[in-house]
Amino acid sequence: MRDHDDKQDDQAVHGRRQFLQCMAWAGAGTLWLMKGGVLQAHALDGLAGGEAADASFSFVQISDSHIGFHKEPNPDVAATLRASLAKINARSTRPDFLLHTGDLTHLSKPEEFDTLSGLMQEAKAPHTFYVPGEHDVIGDNGAEFFRRFGQRQQSGGWYSFDHRGVHFVGLINVLNLKAGGFGSLGADQLAWLKQDLAGLSAETPVVVFAHMPMWTVYPQWGWGTDDSAEAMTYLRRFGSVSVLNGHIHQIQQKVEGKITFYTARSTAYPQPAPGKADAPGPLKDIAPGSLQTYLGVREVSHVRGKQALAVTEEVLA
């Protein structure tokens, strides 16, 4: 929106380089409300009516559905994705769209993409935007993903769109990865991003979404994007920037000036906190019957206001 209130800058500066440790939030997703150019995250069914009423729009983020995975701790990932979509559909106010931030499938098989496509048709949101995860590009460098779910705006698969005054940017950082390595944007995508943002007013709220984190969460496990620092140089002039990612299957948040980074829970299975296991992977040592407390989705709304962004999640259980 063009009427962003820069008085929120004091709160943003106060949180500069603040790292909020992994929080024990869980949910069916995150509802994002856009208020005065600032994203506010809320539990799907814990939002007061007045808070939603003054939102200019909302959308929901889901991530890491891993269709095709069938081992512990979740042998039925289709069921937990369906439960997440049902919780989204149960809201009295329909979100404008969904964002799926990657790893739609587990092994990039055509039948996995078929199942995912069928399940997503159950969502009542009018449109879903996708970016691939590394599990979606196995064997064919993403050809099947891009054929089915890609935006054809740029040959590399990255894209942007504007929605009710907010500029959204979908980035691809999972191609040509080395085993256990960081994500990468590449020179062509970075050049496109610089050009894409160049004509925007600094008062335009910007939402960036990709699969792998756009900040270094845990380098030992490759949880980051090796050239994300250059992307941030193009984003720092904006008064409100939110960066949404998946990949690590847990909630972590970081604030750097006016840029706030979020990672999302999976709808399939949790992963260990950074350094709490020998390697990343499905977290199997969880109490019987507690899986749904580790899974979630995120909903976002756009509303006039000056509050710093606050994140909550909603459990599936």
PDB file of C-alpha atoms in Angstrom:
ATOM      1  CA  MET A   1       0.000   0.000   0.000  1.00  0.00           C
ATOM      2  CA  ARG A   2       1.095   3.571  -0.605  1.00  0.00           C
ATOM      3  CA  ASP A   3      -0.082   4.855   2.824  1.00  0.00           C
ATOM      4  CA  HIS A   4       2.487   2.927   4.897  1.00  0.00           C
ATOM      5  CA  ASP A   5       3.175   4.679   8.231  1.00  0.00           C
ATOM      6  CA  ASP A   6       6.908   5.002   8.769  1.00  0.00           C
ATOM      7  CA  LYS A   7       6.392   5.669  12.477  1.00  0.00           C
ATOM      8  CA  GLN A   8       6.698   1.926  12.932  1.00  0.00           C
ATOM      9  CA  ASP A   9      10.412   2.316  12.112  1.00  0.00           C
ATOM     10  CA  ASP A  10      11.298   2.891  15.777  1.00  0.00           C
ATOM     11  CA  GLN A  11       9.928  -0.529  16.646  1.00  0.00           C
ATOM     12  CA  ALA A  12      11.694  -2.131  13.716  1.00  0.00           C
ATOM     13  CA  VAL A  13      15.049  -0.534  14.582  1.00  0.00           C
ATOM     14  CA  HIS A  14      14.615  -1.627  18.186  1.00  0.00           C
ATOM     15  CA  GLY A  15      14.448  -5.196  16.933  1.00  0.00           C
ATOM     16  CA  ARG A  16      17.441  -4.894  14.594  1.00  0.00           C
ATOM     17  CA  ARG A  17      19.338  -8.127  14.308  1.00  0.00           C
ATOM     18  CA  GLN A  18      17.151  -9.612  17.019  1.00  0.00           C
ATOM     19  CA  PHE A  19      17.009 -13.372  16.816  1.00  0.00           C
ATOM     20  CA  LEU A  20      13.956 -15.029  18.306  1.00  0.00           C
ATOM     21  CA  GLN A  21      14.702 -18.642  19.113  1.00  0.00           C
ATOM     22  CA  CYS A  22      12.613 -21.521  17.854  1.00  0.00           C
ATOM     23  CA  MET A  23       9.188 -21.268  19.470  1.00  0.00           C
ATOM     24  CA  ALA A  24       6.876 -24.104  20.431  1.00  0.00           C
ATOM     25  CA  TRP A  25       4.096 -22.963  18.132  1.00  0.00           C
ATOM     26  CA  ALA A  26       2.126 -25.379  16.055  1.00  0.00           C
ATOM     27  CA  GLY A  27      -0.854 -25.058  13.815  1.00  0.00           C
ATOM     28  CA  ALA A  28      -2.771 -25.718  10.671  1.00  0.00           C
ATOM     29  CA  GLY A  29      -1.135 -22.711   9.049  1.00  0.00           C
ATOM     30  CA  THR A  30      -0.644 -19.004   9.549  1.00  0.00           C
ATOM     31  CA  LEU A  31      -3.264 -16.387   8.776  1.00  0.00           C
ATOM     32  CA  TRP A  32      -1.554 -13.205   7.610  1.00  0.00           C
ATOM     33  CA  LEU A  33      -3.424  -9.900   7.961  1.00  0.00           C
ATOM     34  CA  MET A  34      -2.058  -6.842   6.192  1.00  0.00           C
ATOM     35  CA  LYS A  35      -2.557  -3.710   8.286  1.00  0.00           C
ATOM     36  CA  GLY A  36      -1.168  -0.386   7.125  1.00  0.00           C
ATOM     37  CA  GLY A  37       1.547  -2.143   5.187  1.00  0.00           C
ATOM     38  CA  VAL A  38       2.592  -4.362   8.100  1.00  0.00           C
ATOM     39  CA  LEU A  39       1.913  -8.105   8.094  1.00  0.00           C
ATOM     40  CA  GLN A  40       0.405  -9.534  11.254  1.00  0.00           C
ATOM     41  CA  ALA A  41       0.220 -13.262  11.815  1.00  0.00           C
ATOM     42  CA  HIS A  42      -2.605 -14.842  13.781  1.00  0.00           C
ATOM     43  CA  ALA A  43      -3.931 -18.248  14.731  1.00  0.00           C
ATOM     44  CA  LEU A  44      -6.554 -19.415  12.286  1.00  0.00           C
ATOM     45  CA  ASP A  45      -9.376 -19.584  14.834  1.00  0.00           C
ATOM     46  CA  GLY A  46      -7.970 -17.321  17.533  1.00  0.00           C
ATOM     47  CA  LEU A  47      -8.506 -13.970  15.821  1.00  0.00           C
ATOM     48  CA  ALA A  48     -10.860 -11.420  17.345  1.00  0.00           C
ATOM     49  CA  GLY A  49     -13.525 -10.206  14.961  1.00  0.00           C
ATOM     50  CA  GLY A  50     -12.449  -6.578  15.149  1.00  0.00           C
ATOM     51  CA  GLU A  51      -8.883  -7.425  14.186  1.00  0.00           C
ATOM     52  CA  ALA A  52      -9.981  -9.163  11.011  1.00  0.00           C
ATOM     53  CA  ALA A  53     -12.654  -6.596  10.167  1.00  0.00           C
ATOM     54  CA  ASP A  54     -10.178  -3.791   9.494  1.00  0.00           C
ATOM     55  CA  ALA A  55      -7.789  -5.940   7.465  1.00  0.00           C
ATOM     56  CA  SER A  56      -7.542  -4.969   3.818  1.00  0.00           C
ATOM     57  CA  PHE A  57      -6.919  -8.601   2.900  1.00  0.00           C
ATOM     58  CA  SER A  58      -5.555 -11.895   4.199  1.00  0.00           C
ATOM     59  CA  PHE A  59      -3.736 -14.933   2.841  1.00  0.00           C
ATOM     60  CA  VAL A  60      -2.570 -18.274   4.236  1.00  0.00           C
ATOM     61  CA  GLN A  61       0.876 -19.865   4.019  1.00  0.00           C
ATOM     62  CA  ILE A  62       1.308 -23.634   3.981  1.00  0.00           C
ATOM     63  CA  SER A  63       4.549 -25.499   3.418  1.00  0.00           C
ATOM     64  CA  ASP A  64       6.335 -28.828   3.140  1.00  0.00           C
ATOM     65  CA  SER A  65       3.419 -31.174   2.504  1.00  0.00           C
ATOM     66  CA  HIS A  66       5.827 -33.927   1.296  1.00  0.00           C
ATOM     67  CA  ILE A  67       3.174 -35.958  -0.492  1.00  0.00           C
ATOM     68  CA  GLY A  68       4.618 -39.455  -0.979  1.00  0.00           C
ATOM     69  CA  PHE A  69       6.333 -39.633   2.407  1.00  0.00           C
ATOM     70  CA  HIS A  70       4.932 -42.606   4.353  1.00  0.00           C
ATOM     71  CA  LYS A  71       7.248 -43.297   7.288  1.00  0.00           C
ATOM     72  CA  GLU A  72       7.397 -42.320  10.957  1.00  0.00           C
ATOM     73  CA  PRO A  73       6.322 -40.032  12.415  1.00  0.00           C
ATOM     74  CA  ASN A  74       3.564 -39.538   9.814  1.00  0.00           C
ATOM     75  CA  PRO A  75       2.620 -42.390   7.459  1.00  0.00           C
ATOM     76  CA  ASP A  76      -0.370 -40.406   6.101  1.00  0.00           C
ATOM     77  CA  VAL A  77       0.803 -36.947   5.046  1.00  0.00           C
ATOM     78  CA  ALA A  78      -2.186 -36.572   2.731  1.00  0.00           C
ATOM     79  CA  ALA A  79      -4.493 -36.739   5.739  1.00  0.00           C
ATOM     80  CA  THR A  80      -2.650 -34.016   7.651  1.00  0.00           C
ATOM     81  CA  LEU A  81      -2.591 -31.753   4.593  1.00  0.00           C
ATOM     82  CA  ARG A  82      -6.322 -32.338   4.178  1.00  0.00           C
ATOM     83  CA  ALA A  83      -6.865 -31.476   7.859  1.00  0.00           C
ATOM     84  CA  SER A  84      -4.895 -28.262   7.390  1.00  0.00           C
ATOM     85  CA  LEU A  85      -6.987 -27.258   4.382  1.00  0.00           C
ATOM     86  CA  ALA A  86     -10.192 -28.054   6.295  1.00  0.00           C
ATOM     87  CA  LYS A  87      -9.123 -25.710   9.096  1.00  0.00           C
ATOM     88  CA  ILE A  88      -8.443 -22.966   6.555  1.00  0.00           C
ATOM     89  CA  ASN A  89     -11.796 -23.573   4.895  1.00  0.00           C
ATOM     90  CA  ALA A  90     -13.582 -23.360   8.245  1.00  0.00           C
ATOM     91  CA  ARG A  91     -12.714 -19.687   8.690  1.00  0.00           C
ATOM     92  CA  SER A  92     -15.642 -17.314   8.357  1.00  0.00           C
ATOM     93  CA  THR A  93     -13.580 -15.012   6.136  1.00  0.00           C
ATOM     94  CA  ARG A  94     -12.064 -16.601   3.059  1.00  0.00           C
ATOM     95  CA  PRO A  95      -8.379 -15.722   2.429  1.00  0.00           C
ATOM     96  CA  ASP A  96      -7.623 -13.989  -0.858  1.00  0.00           C
ATOM     97  CA  PHE A  97      -5.148 -16.751  -1.788  1.00  0.00           C
ATOM     98  CA  LEU A  98      -2.779 -19.407  -0.461  1.00  0.00           C
ATOM     99  CA  LEU A  99       1.018 -19.511  -0.671  1.00  0.00           C
ATOM    100  CA  HIS A 100       2.681 -22.933  -0.729  1.00  0.00           C
ATOM    101  CA  THR A 101       6.377 -22.474   0.010  1.00  0.00           C
ATOM    102  CA  GLY A 102       7.674 -25.721  -1.412  1.00  0.00           C
ATOM    103  CA  ASP A 103       8.268 -29.439  -0.999  1.00  0.00           C
ATOM    104  CA  LEU A 104       4.832 -30.185  -2.325  1.00  0.00           C
ATOM    105  CA  THR A 105       6.047 -33.756  -2.889  1.00  0.00           C
ATOM    106  CA  HIS A 106       8.681 -35.998  -1.384  1.00  0.00           C
ATOM    107  CA  LEU A 107      10.285 -37.500  -4.499  1.00  0.00           C
ATOM    108  CA  SER A 108       8.933 -35.447  -7.433  1.00  0.00           C
ATOM    109  CA  LYS A 109       7.004 -38.415  -8.809  1.00  0.00           C
ATOM    110  CA  PRO A 110       4.105 -37.692 -11.215  1.00  0.00           C
ATOM    111  CA  GLU A 111       1.668 -39.588  -8.980  1.00  0.00           C
ATOM    112  CA  GLU A 112       2.737 -37.473  -5.997  1.00  0.00           C
ATOM    113  CA  PHE A 113       2.094 -34.292  -7.937  1.00  0.00           C
ATOM    114  CA  ASP A 114      -1.277 -35.763  -8.991  1.00  0.00           C
ATOM    115  CA  THR A 115      -2.244 -36.374  -5.363  1.00  0.00           C
ATOM    116  CA  LEU A 116      -1.103 -32.920  -4.270  1.00  0.00           C
ATOM    117  CA  SER A 117      -3.056 -31.277  -7.079  1.00  0.00           C
ATOM    118  CA  GLY A 118      -6.210 -33.165  -6.128  1.00  0.00           C
ATOM    119  CA  LEU A 119      -5.889 -32.268  -2.461  1.00  0.00           C
ATOM    120  CA  MET A 120      -5.300 -28.582  -3.161  1.00  0.00           C
ATOM    121  CA  GLN A 121      -8.557 -28.462  -5.089  1.00  0.00           C
ATOM    122  CA  GLU A 122     -10.263 -28.861  -1.718  1.00  0.00           C
ATOM    123  CA  ALA A 123      -9.033 -25.406  -0.682  1.00  0.00           C
ATOM    124  CA  LYS A 124     -11.744 -22.759  -0.946  1.00  0.00           C
ATOM    125  CA  ALA A 125      -9.282 -19.943  -1.610  1.00  0.00           C
ATOM    126  CA  PRO A 126      -9.600 -18.696  -5.194  1.00  0.00           C
ATOM    127  CA  HIS A 127      -5.923 -19.209  -6.070  1.00  0.00           C
ATOM    128  CA  THR A 128      -2.718 -20.818  -4.796  1.00  0.00           C
ATOM    129  CA  PHE A 129       0.778 -19.571  -5.604  1.00  0.00           C
ATOM    130  CA  TYR A 130       3.665 -22.053  -5.451  1.00  0.00           C
ATOM    131  CA  VAL A 131       7.445 -22.137  -5.313  1.00  0.00           C
ATOM    132  CA  PRO A 132       9.355 -25.447  -5.436  1.00  0.00           C
ATOM    133  CA  GLY A 133      11.306 -27.113  -2.676  1.00  0.00           C
ATOM    134  CA  GLU A 134      14.361 -29.262  -3.288  1.00  0.00           C
ATOM    135  CA  HIS A 135      12.151 -32.369  -3.085  1.00  0.00           C
ATOM    136  CA  ASP A 136      10.119 -31.036  -6.037  1.00  0.00           C
ATOM    137  CA  VAL A 137      13.083 -30.832  -8.413  1.00  0.00           C
ATOM    138  CA  ILE A 138      14.610 -34.293  -7.985  1.00  0.00           C
ATOM    139  CA  GLY A 139      15.829 -35.878 -11.209  1.00  0.00           C
ATOM    140  CA  ASP A 140      14.501 -33.311 -13.702  1.00  0.00           C
ATOM    141  CA  ASN A 141      15.636 -29.945 -12.277  1.00  0.00           C
ATOM    142  CA  GLY A 142      12.002 -29.062 -11.591  1.00  0.00           C
ATOM    143  CA  ALA A 143      10.582 -29.627 -15.076  1.00  0.00           C
ATOM    144  CA  GLU A 144       7.506 -31.481 -13.825  1.00  0.00           C
ATOM    145  CA  PHE A 145       6.891 -28.973 -11.032  1.00  0.00           C
ATOM    146  CA  PHE A 146       7.150 -25.986 -13.345  1.00  0.00           C
ATOM    147  CA  ARG A 147       4.920 -27.648 -15.942  1.00  0.00           C
ATOM    148  CA  ARG A 148       2.163 -28.171 -13.387  1.00  0.00           C
ATOM    149  CA  PHE A 149       2.519 -25.406 -10.819  1.00  0.00           C
ATOM    150  CA  GLY A 150       5.004 -22.854 -12.137  1.00  0.00           C
ATOM    151  CA  GLN A 151       4.317 -19.274 -13.102  1.00  0.00           C
ATOM    152  CA  ARG A 152       5.441 -18.583 -16.664  1.00  0.00           C
ATOM    153  CA  GLN A 153       6.463 -15.004 -16.031  1.00  0.00           C
ATOM    154  CA  GLN A 154      10.220 -15.643 -16.229  1.00  0.00           C
ATOM    155  CA  SER A 155      12.126 -18.511 -17.844  1.00  0.00           C
ATOM    156  CA  GLY A 156      13.838 -19.320 -14.530  1.00  0.00           C
ATOM    157  CA  GLY A 157      10.514 -19.745 -12.734  1.00  0.00           C
ATOM    158  CA  TRP A 158      10.717 -16.745 -10.403  1.00  0.00           C
ATOM    159  CA  TYR A 159       7.908 -14.200 -10.555  1.00  0.00           C
ATOM    160  CA  SER A 160       6.174 -11.287  -8.861  1.00  0.00           C
ATOM    161  CA  PHE A 161       2.663  -9.910  -8.593  1.00  0.00           C
ATOM    162  CA  ASP A 162       0.833  -7.039  -6.939  1.00  0.00           C
ATOM    163  CA  HIS A 163      -2.197  -7.487  -4.740  1.00  0.00           C
ATOM    164  CA  ARG A 164      -4.104  -4.602  -3.205  1.00  0.00           C
ATOM    165  CA  GLY A 165      -1.050  -2.380  -2.818  1.00  0.00           C
ATOM    166  CA  VAL A 166       1.390  -5.083  -1.713  1.00  0.00           C
ATOM    167  CA  HIS A 167       4.187  -6.416  -3.955  1.00  0.00           C
ATOM    168  CA  PHE A 168       4.772 -10.187  -3.742  1.00  0.00           C
ATOM    169  CA  VAL A 169       7.943 -11.856  -5.030  1.00  0.00           C
ATOM    170  CA  GLY A 170       8.291 -15.634  -5.472  1.00  0.00           C
ATOM    171  CA  LEU A 171      11.952 -16.704  -5.608  1.00  0.00           C
ATOM    172  CA  ILE A 172      13.574 -20.026  -6.555  1.00  0.00           C
ATOM    173  CA  ASN A 173      16.521 -21.092  -4.394  1.00  0.00           C
ATOM    174  CA  VAL A 174      16.515 -24.902  -4.694  1.00  0.00           C
ATOM    175  CA  LEU A 175      18.039 -25.593  -8.120  1.00  0.00           C
ATOM    176  CA  ASN A 176      21.568 -26.950  -8.646  1.00  0.00           C
ATOM    177  CA  LEU A 177      22.047 -27.648  -4.945  1.00  0.00           C
ATOM    178  CA  LYS A 178      25.030 -29.507  -3.603  1.00  0.00           C
ATOM    179  CA  ALA A 179      24.322 -32.255  -1.071  1.00  0.00           C
ATOM    180  CA  GLY A 180      23.734 -30.611   2.285  1.00  0.00           C
ATOM    181  CA  GLY A 181      24.462 -27.211   0.769  1.00  0.00           C
ATOM    182  CA  PHE A 182      22.860 -23.810   1.019  1.00  0.00           C
ATOM    183  CA  GLY A 183      20.165 -22.635  -1.320  1.00  0.00           C
ATOM    184  CA  SER A 184      21.168 -20.359  -4.174  1.00  0.00           C
ATOM    185  CA  LEU A 185      19.453 -17.624  -6.197  1.00  0.00           C
ATOM    186  CA  GLY A 186      22.057 -17.097  -8.912  1.00  0.00           C
ATOM    187  CA  ALA A 187      23.142 -14.046 -10.862  1.00  0.00           C
ATOM    188  CA  ASP A 188      20.239 -14.047 -13.331  1.00  0.00           C
ATOM    189  CA  GLN A 189      17.577 -14.126 -10.627  1.00  0.00           C
ATOM    190  CA  LEU A 190      19.327 -11.472  -8.561  1.00  0.00           C
ATOM    191  CA  ALA A 191      19.559  -9.187 -11.593  1.00  0.00           C
ATOM    192  CA  TRP A 192      15.840  -9.728 -12.234  1.00  0.00           C
ATOM    193  CA  LEU A 193      14.995  -9.006  -8.580  1.00  0.00           C
ATOM    194  CA  LYS A 194      16.906  -5.730  -8.647  1.00  0.00           C
ATOM    195  CA  GLN A 195      15.029  -4.654 -11.762  1.00  0.00           C
ATOM    196  CA  ASP A 196      11.680  -5.878 -10.446  1.00  0.00           C
ATOM    197  CA  LEU A 197      11.963  -3.763  -7.302  1.00  0.00           C
ATOM    198  CA  ALA A 198      13.545  -0.702  -8.890  1.00  0.00           C
ATOM    199  CA  GLY A 199      10.318   1.019  -9.909  1.00  0.00           C
ATOM    200  CA  LEU A 200       8.548   0.609  -6.567  1.00  0.00           C
ATOM    201  CA  SER A 201       8.107   3.329  -3.973  1.00  0.00           C
ATOM    202  CA  ALA A 202       9.947   2.712  -0.703  1.00  0.00           C
ATOM    203  CA  GLU A 203       6.531   2.851   0.971  1.00  0.00           C
ATOM    204  CA  THR A 204       5.317  -0.248  -0.890  1.00  0.00           C
ATOM    205  CA  PRO A 205       4.996  -3.262   1.445  1.00  0.00           C
ATOM    206  CA  VAL A 206       6.949  -6.200   0.016  1.00  0.00           C
ATOM    207  CA  VAL A 207       6.433  -9.897   0.747  1.00  0.00           C
ATOM    208  CA  VAL A 208       9.123 -12.301  -0.490  1.00  0.00           C
ATOM    209  CA  PHE A 209       8.550 -16.044  -0.404  1.00  0.00           C
ATOM    210  CA  ALA A 210      10.860 -18.947  -1.252  1.00  0.00           C
ATOM    211  CA  HIS A 211      11.489 -22.463   0.039  1.00  0.00           C
ATOM    212  CA  MET A 212      14.869 -22.387   1.763  1.00  0.00           C
ATOM    213  CA  PRO A 213      15.470 -19.712   4.415  1.00  0.00           C
ATOM    214  CA  MET A 214      16.769 -16.402   3.111  1.00  0.00           C
ATOM    215  CA  TRP A 215      18.945 -15.990   6.205  1.00  0.00           C
ATOM    216  CA  THR A 216      21.466 -18.333   7.776  1.00  0.00           C
ATOM    217  CA  VAL A 217      19.568 -20.409  10.317  1.00  0.00           C
ATOM    218  CA  TYR A 218      22.124 -23.206  10.752  1.00  0.00           C
ATOM    219  CA  PRO A 219      25.022 -23.451   8.299  1.00  0.00           C
ATOM    220  CA  GLN A 220      26.075 -26.936   9.409  1.00  0.00           C
ATOM    221  CA  TRP A 221      22.833 -28.276   7.923  1.00  0.00           C
ATOM    222  CA  GLY A 222      22.744 -25.962   4.905  1.00  0.00           C
ATOM    223  CA  TRP A 223      19.785 -24.030   6.331  1.00  0.00           C
ATOM    224  CA  GLY A 224      20.210 -20.777   4.441  1.00  0.00           C
ATOM    225  CA  THR A 225      20.757 -19.245   0.992  1.00  0.00           C
ATOM    226  CA  ASP A 226      24.343 -18.467   0.091  1.00  0.00           C
ATOM    227  CA  ASP A 227      23.693 -15.301  -1.942  1.00  0.00           C
ATOM    228  CA  SER A 228      20.692 -13.951  -0.017  1.00  0.00           C
ATOM    229  CA  ALA A 229      22.749 -11.020   1.330  1.00  0.00           C
ATOM    230  CA  GLU A 230      22.741  -9.432  -2.121  1.00  0.00           C
ATOM    231  CA  ALA A 231      18.974  -9.800  -2.340  1.00  0.00           C
ATOM    232  CA  MET A 232      18.636  -8.027   1.009  1.00  0.00           C
ATOM    233  CA  THR A 233      20.562  -5.013  -0.314  1.00  0.00           C
ATOM    234  CA  TYR A 234      17.728  -4.456  -2.802  1.00  0.00           C
ATOM    235  CA  LEU A 235      15.059  -4.793  -0.095  1.00  0.00           C
ATOM    236  CA  ARG A 236      16.448  -2.630   2.708  1.00  0.00           C
ATOM    237  CA  ARG A 237      15.119   0.640   1.300  1.00  0.00           C
ATOM    238  CA  PHE A 238      11.513  -0.498   1.793  1.00  0.00           C
ATOM    239  CA  GLY A 239       9.613   0.381   4.947  1.00  0.00           C
ATOM    240  CA  SER A 240       7.997  -3.039   5.379  1.00  0.00           C
ATOM    241  CA  VAL A 241       9.495  -6.308   4.121  1.00  0.00           C
ATOM    242  CA  SER A 242       8.390  -9.793   5.179  1.00  0.00           C
ATOM    243  CA  VAL A 243      10.272 -12.881   3.996  1.00  0.00           C
ATOM    244  CA  LEU A 244       8.427 -16.216   4.239  1.00  0.00           C
ATOM    245  CA  ASN A 245      10.146 -19.603   3.900  1.00  0.00           C
ATOM    246  CA  GLY A 246       9.660 -23.279   4.626  1.00  0.00           C
ATOM    247  CA  HIS A 247      12.212 -26.120   4.467  1.00  0.00           C
ATOM    248  CA  ILE A 248      13.158 -26.479   8.149  1.00  0.00           C
ATOM    249  CA  HIS A 249       9.684 -27.600   9.349  1.00  0.00           C
ATOM    250  CA  GLN A 250       9.654 -25.333  12.411  1.00  0.00           C
ATOM    251  CA  ILE A 251       8.991 -21.742  13.437  1.00  0.00           C
ATOM    252  CA  GLN A 252      11.941 -19.415  13.636  1.00  0.00           C
ATOM    253  CA  GLN A 253      11.976 -15.651  13.231  1.00  0.00           C
ATOM    254  CA  LYS A 254      14.624 -12.999  12.726  1.00  0.00           C
ATOM    255  CA  VAL A 255      14.353  -9.202  12.484  1.00  0.00           C
ATOM    256  CA  GLU A 256      16.933  -7.053  10.700  1.00  0.00           C
ATOM    257  CA  GLY A 257      15.866  -3.425  10.587  1.00  0.00           C
ATOM    258  CA  LYS A 258      12.700  -3.280   8.504  1.00  0.00           C
ATOM    259  CA  ILE A 259      13.035  -6.863   7.221  1.00  0.00           C
ATOM    260  CA  THR A 260      11.405  -9.695   9.153  1.00  0.00           C
ATOM    261  CA  PHE A 261      12.170 -13.312   8.271  1.00  0.00           C
ATOM    262  CA  TYR A 262       9.869 -16.225   9.087  1.00  0.00           C
ATOM    263  CA  THR A 263      10.165 -19.955   8.606  1.00  0.00           C
ATOM    264  CA  ALA A 264       7.041 -22.136   8.644  1.00  0.00           C
ATOM    265  CA  ARG A 265       6.002 -25.467  10.049  1.00  0.00           C
ATOM    266  CA  SER A 266       5.352 -28.419   7.770  1.00  0.00           C
ATOM    267  CA  THR A 267       1.976 -30.056   7.272  1.00  0.00           C
ATOM    268  CA  ALA A 268       3.800 -33.433   7.124  1.00  0.00           C
ATOM    269  CA  TYR A 269       6.362 -33.911   9.897  1.00  0.00           C
ATOM    270  CA  PRO A 270       8.667 -31.907  12.203  1.00  0.00           C
ATOM    271  CA  GLN A 271      12.448 -31.694  12.023  1.00  0.00           C
ATOM    272  CA  PRO A 272      14.831 -31.315  14.982  1.00  0.00           C
ATOM    273  CA  ALA A 273      15.853 -27.901  16.231  1.00  0.00           C
ATOM    274  CA  PRO A 274      19.229 -26.738  14.876  1.00  0.00           C
ATOM    275  CA  GLY A 275      22.052 -28.831  16.294  1.00  0.00           C
ATOM    276  CA  LYS A 276      19.746 -31.066  18.336  1.00  0.00           C
ATOM    277  CA  ALA A 277      20.407 -34.125  16.155  1.00  0.00           C
ATOM    278  CA  ASP A 278      23.210 -35.553  14.058  1.00  0.00           C
ATOM    279  CA  ALA A 279      21.497 -34.358  10.870  1.00  0.00           C
ATOM    280  CA  PRO A 280      18.216 -32.857   9.691  1.00  0.00           C
ATOM    281  CA  GLY A 281      15.355 -35.169   8.835  1.00  0.00           C
ATOM    282  CA  PRO A 282      12.004 -36.385  10.140  1.00  0.00           C
ATOM    283  CA  LEU A 283      11.801 -36.061  13.911  1.00  0.00           C
ATOM    284  CA  LYS A 284      10.663 -39.532  14.977  1.00  0.00           C
ATOM    285  CA  ASP A 285      11.102 -39.326  18.742  1.00  0.00           C
ATOM    286  CA  ILE A 286       7.804 -37.658  19.583  1.00  0.00           C
ATOM    287  CA  ALA A 287       5.167 -38.762  22.051  1.00  0.00           C
ATOM    288  CA  PRO A 288       2.373 -40.981  20.701  1.00  0.00           C
ATOM    289  CA  GLY A 289      -0.626 -38.931  19.644  1.00  0.00           C
ATOM    290  CA  SER A 290       1.252 -35.610  19.636  1.00  0.00           C
ATOM    291  CA  LEU A 291       2.149 -35.326  15.934  1.00  0.00           C
ATOM    292  CA  GLN A 292      -0.481 -32.711  15.176  1.00  0.00           C
ATOM    293  CA  THR A 293       0.996 -30.348  17.763  1.00  0.00           C
ATOM    294  CA  TYR A 294       4.088 -30.119  15.547  1.00  0.00           C
ATOM    295  CA  LEU A 295       2.273 -29.346  12.275  1.00  0.00           C
ATOM    296  CA  GLY A 296       0.906 -26.059  11.042  1.00  0.00           C
ATOM    297  CA  VAL A 297      -0.096 -23.420   8.535  1.00  0.00           C
ATOM    298  CA  ARG A 298       0.183 -19.640   8.652  1.00  0.00           C
ATOM    299  CA  GLU A 299      -2.447 -17.036   7.845  1.00  0.00           C
ATOM    300  CA  VAL A 300      -1.664 -13.380   7.121  1.00  0.00           C
ATOM    301  CA  SER A 301      -3.808 -10.239   6.915  1.00  0.00           C
ATOM    302  CA  HIS A 302      -3.193  -6.669   5.825  1.00  0.00           C
ATOM    303  CA  VAL A 303      -4.679  -4.039   8.176  1.00  0.00           C
ATOM    304  CA  ARG A 304      -4.077  -0.398   8.998  1.00  0.00           C
ATOM    305  CA  GLY A 305      -1.998  -0.194  12.149  1.00  0.00           C
ATOM    306  CA  LYS A 306       1.372   0.540  13.700  1.00  0.00           C
ATOM    307  CA  GLN A 307       1.994  -2.675  15.629  1.00  0.00           C
ATOM    308  CA  ALA A 308       5.149  -4.671  15.185  1.00  0.00           C
ATOM    309  CA  LEU A 309       4.492  -8.015  13.554  1.00  0.00           C
ATOM    310  CA  ALA A 310       3.437 -10.727  16.022  1.00  0.00           C
ATOM    311  CA  VAL A 311       3.343 -14.396  15.069  1.00  0.00           C
ATOM    312  CA  THR A 312       1.153 -17.118  16.486  1.00  0.00           C
ATOM    313  CA  GLU A 313       0.325 -20.547  15.156  1.00  0.00           C
ATOM    314  CA  GLU A 314      -2.633 -22.904  15.465  1.00  0.00           C
ATOM    315  CA  VAL A 315      -2.363 -26.584  16.323  1.00  0.00           C
ATOM    316  CA  LEU A 316      -4.106 -29.202  14.220  1.00  0.00           C
ATOM    317  CA  ALA A 317      -4.955 -31.243  17.326  1.00  0.00           C
TER     318      ALA A 317
END
